[in-house]
One Martini backbone bead per residue (centre of mass of N, CA, C, O) as a GRO file, in nm:
protein
  100
    1MET     BB    1  17.456   5.291  22.070
    2THR     BB    2  17.576   5.235  22.356
    3PRO     BB    3  17.522   5.285  22.686
    4GLU     BB    4  17.816   5.371  22.745
    5GLN     BB    5  17.833   5.590  22.526
    6GLN     BB    6  17.597   5.759  22.631
    7LYS     BB    7  17.723   5.817  22.906
    8LEU     BB    8  17.971   5.969  22.796
    9LEU     BB    9  17.811   6.196  22.652
   10LYS     BB   10  17.665   6.303  22.903
   11LYS     BB   11  17.921   6.378  23.056
   12ALA     BB   12  18.021   6.581  22.844
   13SER     BB   13  17.771   6.774  22.861
   14ARG     BB   14  17.829   6.863  23.162
   15SER     BB   15  18.087   7.041  23.089
   16LEU     BB   16  17.929   7.304  23.007
   17GLN     BB   17  17.919   7.442  23.284
   18ALA     BB   18  18.234   7.537  23.240
   19ALA     BB   19  18.163   7.684  23.006
   20ARG     BB   20  18.137   7.948  22.777
   21GLN     BB   21  17.929   8.176  22.667
   22LEU     BB   22  17.878   8.307  22.333
   23ASN     BB   23  17.564   8.248  22.237
   24ASN     BB   24  17.248   8.324  22.095
   25VAL     BB   25  17.007   8.111  21.926
   26HIS     BB   26  16.821   8.003  21.653
   27VAL     BB   27  16.641   7.692  21.619
   28THR     BB   28  16.558   7.413  21.410
   29THR     BB   29  16.324   7.162  21.470
   30ALA     BB   30  16.082   6.927  21.487
   31ASN     BB   31  15.943   7.136  21.713
   32GLY     BB   32  16.078   7.391  21.603
   33LEU     BB   33  16.133   7.695  21.731
   34SER     BB   34  16.434   7.785  21.918
   35LYS     BB   35  16.645   7.832  22.184
   36ALA     BB   36  17.010   7.863  22.207
   37ARG     BB   37  17.336   7.775  22.311
   38ILE     BB   38  17.673   7.881  22.278
   39PHE     BB   39  17.982   7.724  22.346
   40ARG     BB   40  18.300   7.771  22.471
   41ASP     BB   41  18.535   7.561  22.582
   42ALA     BB   42  18.443   7.266  22.537
   43SER     BB   43  18.516   6.977  22.701
   44ILE     BB   44  18.625   6.666  22.552
   45ILE     BB   45  18.606   6.329  22.682
   46LEU     BB   46  18.697   6.041  22.473
   47LEU     BB   47  18.855   5.756  22.487
   48GLY     BB   48  19.116   5.935  22.602
   49ARG     BB   49  19.030   6.193  22.451
   50GLU     BB   50  19.104   6.551  22.396
   51GLY     BB   51  18.892   6.853  22.354
   52THR     BB   52  18.815   7.183  22.216
   53PHE     BB   53  18.483   7.331  22.175
   54GLU     BB   54  18.213   7.410  22.020
   55CYS     BB   55  17.865   7.425  22.157
   56LEU     BB   56  17.539   7.302  22.130
   57GLU     BB   57  17.257   7.325  22.289
   58LEU     BB   58  17.026   7.113  22.421
   59PRO     BB   59  16.748   7.013  22.503
   60SER     BB   60  16.600   6.885  22.750
   61GLY     BB   61  16.644   6.527  22.732
   62ARG     BB   62  16.851   6.503  22.518
   63THR     BB   63  17.060   6.346  22.312
   64PRO     BB   64  17.375   6.355  22.265
   65LEU     BB   65  17.596   6.482  22.011
   66LEU     BB   66  17.857   6.384  21.786
   67GLY     BB   67  18.034   6.540  21.572
   68VAL     BB   68  18.254   6.549  21.314
   69ILE     BB   69  18.472   6.742  21.416
   70PRO     BB   70  18.539   6.607  21.690
   71ARG     BB   71  18.591   6.325  21.579
   72GLU     BB   72  18.830   6.401  21.397
   73ALA     BB   73  19.007   6.544  21.616
   74LEU     BB   74  19.004   6.265  21.802
   75GLY     BB   75  19.007   6.001  21.629
   76ILE     BB   76  18.696   5.914  21.558
   77GLU     BB   77  18.512   5.629  21.450
   78LEU     BB   78  18.261   5.476  21.284
   79ASP     BB   79  18.107   5.151  21.359
   80LEU     BB   80  17.829   5.047  21.210
   81GLN     BB   81  17.828   4.737  21.219
   82ASN     BB   82  17.902   4.737  21.554
   83GLN     BB   83  17.809   4.988  21.712
   84ARG     BB   84  18.083   5.180  21.736
   85LEU     BB   85  18.370   5.320  21.855
   86LYS     BB   86  18.681   5.418  21.685
   87LEU     BB   87  19.015   5.425  21.720
   88LEU     BB   88  19.261   5.597  21.589
   89PRO     BB   89  19.576   5.622  21.517
   90GLU     BB   90  19.859   5.815  21.649
   91THR     BB   91  20.051   5.618  21.522
   92SER     BB   92  20.210   5.583  21.245
   93VAL     BB   93  20.117   5.582  20.915
   94ASP     BB   94  19.790   5.570  21.013
   95THR     BB   95  19.742   5.839  21.113
   96TYR     BB   96  19.511   6.105  21.181
   97LEU     BB   97  19.739   6.295  21.179
   98THR     BB   98  19.782   6.621  21.024
   99ILE     BB   99  19.981   6.831  20.801
  100LEU     BB  100  19.920   7.132  20.591
   0.00000   0.00000   0.00000
C-alpha cells in the first residue's frame, strides 16, 4: 500500500470519533487477548466513494485495515501486482453494483 493510501485509511479511521459505539468485545491478536470496541455508523470515504459500516477499533498505533466487505460495497479492488487500490466501474455493463 502506498503512503498516500495509508494516509487515506488513517483519515478514515479518525472518523470513528463521530461514530456510535455498539459493543465491547474481547479480541485475540498476535499480542494476546485484549478488549476492543465495535462502532456502528462509521463513515468511510475512500477514492471518492462513501459508505457506512460497522468497524472494529484497532489498538493505538496500529495501521488501519480495510476489510473485504467495505471494499466490495465501495467497489474497490486490490491491484496486487501494482500495489494500489483500483476503482471498479459504477456504470456500464461491467458495473460492480448488482441487485439480487
